[in-house]
Amino acid sequence: MSNTMWHVALEPGTTKMQDVILANIAVNDFEMIGVLLSTNHLKGKVFETERGSYLLMYGGEYEKPYPSVMIWRVEISEEESTIADMRQEDGWILKHVWREWLMPEGIDAEYVSPKNFIVMGRK
């Protein structure tokens, strides 16, 4: 089963977000995820908030700031954790990921929202 995730990165040489890539892939399709994140050492971390929980995936050979991050929504219960589709109302997390995962510490830059969300399809 696959779910819609968001792939985020900065425009090269700037602090501005690139267009967000939306792709519907399986969370266990490690080959595709590795290609999209340009990594052979995939890592992930669950980020829990009052608005929901998210799995953030990134290249383990990199240190913050990461070149790109994948965001998956996670529904957590006492019995299990399930990956769910990212939704429009999850857009607030982009600023958090930008500040905490894509930007170097101590940089005083203004957040610039991505201009577009681009859907990536498979043939």
mmCIF file of C-alpha atoms in Angstrom:
data_model
loop_
_atom_site.group_PDB
_atom_site.id
_atom_site.type_symbol
_atom_site.label_atom_id
_atom_site.label_comp_id
_atom_site.label_asym_id
_atom_site.label_seq_id
_atom_site.Cartn_x
_atom_site.Cartn_y
_atom_site.Cartn_z
ATOM 1 C CA MET A 1 0.000 0.000 0.000
ATOM 2 C CA SER A 2 1.295 3.462 -0.819
ATOM 3 C CA ASN A 3 0.594 6.860 0.671
ATOM 4 C CA THR A 4 1.094 10.470 -0.330
ATOM 5 C CA MET A 5 4.233 11.984 1.153
ATOM 6 C CA TRP A 6 5.857 15.389 0.720
ATOM 7 C CA HIS A 7 9.480 15.803 -0.361
ATOM 8 C CA VAL A 8 10.981 19.170 0.609
ATOM 9 C CA ALA A 9 14.278 20.938 -0.071
ATOM 10 C CA LEU A 10 15.707 24.431 -0.457
ATOM 11 C CA GLU A 11 16.291 26.202 -3.741
ATOM 12 C CA PRO A 12 20.037 25.831 -4.378
ATOM 13 C CA GLY A 13 22.077 28.599 -2.771
ATOM 14 C CA THR A 14 19.079 30.166 -0.999
ATOM 15 C CA THR A 15 16.975 29.857 2.130
ATOM 16 C CA LYS A 16 13.753 29.566 0.088
ATOM 17 C CA MET A 17 11.767 26.350 -0.123
ATOM 18 C CA GLN A 18 11.688 24.596 -3.487
ATOM 19 C CA ASP A 19 8.366 23.442 -4.844
ATOM 20 C CA VAL A 20 7.076 20.577 -2.697
ATOM 21 C CA ILE A 21 7.006 17.220 -4.470
ATOM 22 C CA LEU A 22 3.963 15.084 -3.701
ATOM 23 C CA ALA A 23 4.422 11.418 -4.458
ATOM 24 C CA ASN A 24 2.361 8.367 -3.720
ATOM 25 C CA ILE A 25 4.824 5.664 -2.748
ATOM 26 C CA ALA A 26 5.039 2.905 -0.177
ATOM 27 C CA VAL A 27 6.869 3.821 3.013
ATOM 28 C CA ASN A 28 8.835 0.576 2.664
ATOM 29 C CA ASP A 29 9.946 1.309 -0.933
ATOM 30 C CA PHE A 30 13.432 2.030 0.333
ATOM 31 C CA GLU A 31 14.969 2.027 -3.142
ATOM 32 C CA MET A 32 12.701 4.849 -4.402
ATOM 33 C CA ILE A 33 12.978 6.782 -1.139
ATOM 34 C CA GLY A 34 16.767 6.483 -1.282
ATOM 35 C CA VAL A 35 16.813 7.810 -4.835
ATOM 36 C CA LEU A 36 14.584 10.778 -3.967
ATOM 37 C CA LEU A 37 16.671 11.618 -0.886
ATOM 38 C CA SER A 38 20.000 10.859 -2.645
ATOM 39 C CA THR A 39 21.016 8.459 0.105
ATOM 40 C CA ASN A 40 22.088 4.887 0.707
ATOM 41 C CA HIS A 41 21.741 5.326 4.476
ATOM 42 C CA LEU A 42 18.084 6.121 5.124
ATOM 43 C CA LYS A 43 17.070 7.391 8.563
ATOM 44 C CA GLY A 44 13.769 8.487 10.045
ATOM 45 C CA LYS A 45 12.379 10.179 13.123
ATOM 46 C CA VAL A 46 8.809 10.500 14.368
ATOM 47 C CA PHE A 47 7.767 14.054 15.239
ATOM 48 C CA GLU A 48 4.661 14.204 17.465
ATOM 49 C CA THR A 49 2.590 17.371 17.939
ATOM 50 C CA GLU A 50 -0.897 18.303 19.083
ATOM 51 C CA ARG A 51 -1.808 18.649 15.385
ATOM 52 C CA GLY A 52 -0.652 15.161 14.492
ATOM 53 C CA SER A 53 2.372 12.925 14.178
ATOM 54 C CA TYR A 54 4.796 12.789 11.274
ATOM 55 C CA LEU A 55 7.613 10.545 10.123
ATOM 56 C CA LEU A 56 10.515 12.570 8.769
ATOM 57 C CA MET A 57 12.947 10.636 6.551
ATOM 58 C CA TYR A 58 16.403 11.892 5.564
ATOM 59 C CA GLY A 59 19.834 10.777 4.434
ATOM 60 C CA GLY A 60 21.744 9.332 7.375
ATOM 61 C CA GLU A 61 25.150 10.227 5.954
ATOM 62 C CA TYR A 62 24.280 13.925 6.199
ATOM 63 C CA GLU A 63 24.128 16.168 9.247
ATOM 64 C CA LYS A 64 21.756 19.078 9.759
ATOM 65 C CA PRO A 65 20.977 20.965 7.682
ATOM 66 C CA TYR A 66 19.789 18.111 5.475
ATOM 67 C CA PRO A 67 19.648 18.595 1.691
ATOM 68 C CA SER A 68 16.079 17.259 1.622
ATOM 69 C CA VAL A 69 13.479 15.622 3.849
ATOM 70 C CA MET A 70 10.419 13.444 3.243
ATOM 71 C CA ILE A 71 7.360 14.001 5.384
ATOM 72 C CA TRP A 72 4.802 11.255 6.041
ATOM 73 C CA ARG A 73 1.742 11.616 8.290
ATOM 74 C CA VAL A 74 1.503 8.933 10.975
ATOM 75 C CA GLU A 75 -1.581 7.887 12.901
ATOM 76 C CA ILE A 76 -0.480 6.465 16.253
ATOM 77 C CA SER A 77 -2.667 4.355 18.527
ATOM 78 C CA GLU A 78 -1.886 2.035 21.409
ATOM 79 C CA GLU A 79 -2.105 -0.964 19.071
ATOM 80 C CA GLU A 80 -0.182 0.287 16.029
ATOM 81 C CA SER A 81 1.222 3.156 14.010
ATOM 82 C CA THR A 82 -0.068 3.621 10.476
ATOM 83 C CA ILE A 83 1.215 5.809 7.640
ATOM 84 C CA ALA A 84 -1.534 8.024 6.197
ATOM 85 C CA ASP A 85 -1.721 10.482 3.301
ATOM 86 C CA MET A 86 -0.408 13.989 3.820
ATOM 87 C CA ARG A 87 -3.207 16.547 3.568
ATOM 88 C CA GLN A 88 -3.512 20.241 2.790
ATOM 89 C CA GLU A 89 -4.092 20.994 6.484
ATOM 90 C CA ASP A 90 -0.650 19.520 7.231
ATOM 91 C CA GLY A 91 0.944 22.495 5.468
ATOM 92 C CA TRP A 92 1.910 24.128 8.763
ATOM 93 C CA ILE A 93 4.692 21.543 9.204
ATOM 94 C CA LEU A 94 6.633 22.941 6.236
ATOM 95 C CA LYS A 95 7.850 25.932 8.242
ATOM 96 C CA HIS A 96 8.944 23.671 11.092
ATOM 97 C CA VAL A 97 10.860 21.329 8.759
ATOM 98 C CA TRP A 98 12.418 24.321 6.998
ATOM 99 C CA ARG A 99 13.643 25.847 10.258
ATOM 100 C CA GLU A 100 14.684 22.686 12.138
ATOM 101 C CA TRP A 101 15.861 20.347 9.354
ATOM 102 C CA LEU A 102 16.824 22.323 6.229
ATOM 103 C CA MET A 103 18.355 25.514 7.661
ATOM 104 C CA PRO A 104 21.734 25.850 9.394
ATOM 105 C CA GLU A 105 21.511 26.789 13.071
ATOM 106 C CA GLY A 106 21.864 30.476 13.834
ATOM 107 C CA ILE A 107 20.788 31.678 10.385
ATOM 108 C CA ASP A 108 18.378 34.585 10.631
ATOM 109 C CA ALA A 109 16.274 34.172 7.512
ATOM 110 C CA GLU A 110 12.622 34.763 6.743
ATOM 111 C CA TYR A 111 10.557 31.727 5.812
ATOM 112 C CA VAL A 112 9.354 31.835 2.211
ATOM 113 C CA SER A 113 6.597 29.335 1.466
ATOM 114 C CA PRO A 114 7.000 27.055 -1.521
ATOM 115 C CA LYS A 115 5.298 28.379 -4.645
ATOM 116 C CA ASN A 116 3.870 25.075 -5.862
ATOM 117 C CA PHE A 117 3.039 21.537 -4.934
ATOM 118 C CA ILE A 118 4.024 19.241 -7.796
ATOM 119 C CA VAL A 119 2.541 15.781 -8.116
ATOM 120 C CA MET A 120 5.043 13.116 -9.106
ATOM 121 C CA GLY A 121 3.536 10.199 -11.005
ATOM 122 C CA ARG A 122 4.797 6.783 -12.010
ATOM 123 C CA LYS A 123 4.480 5.129 -15.386
#
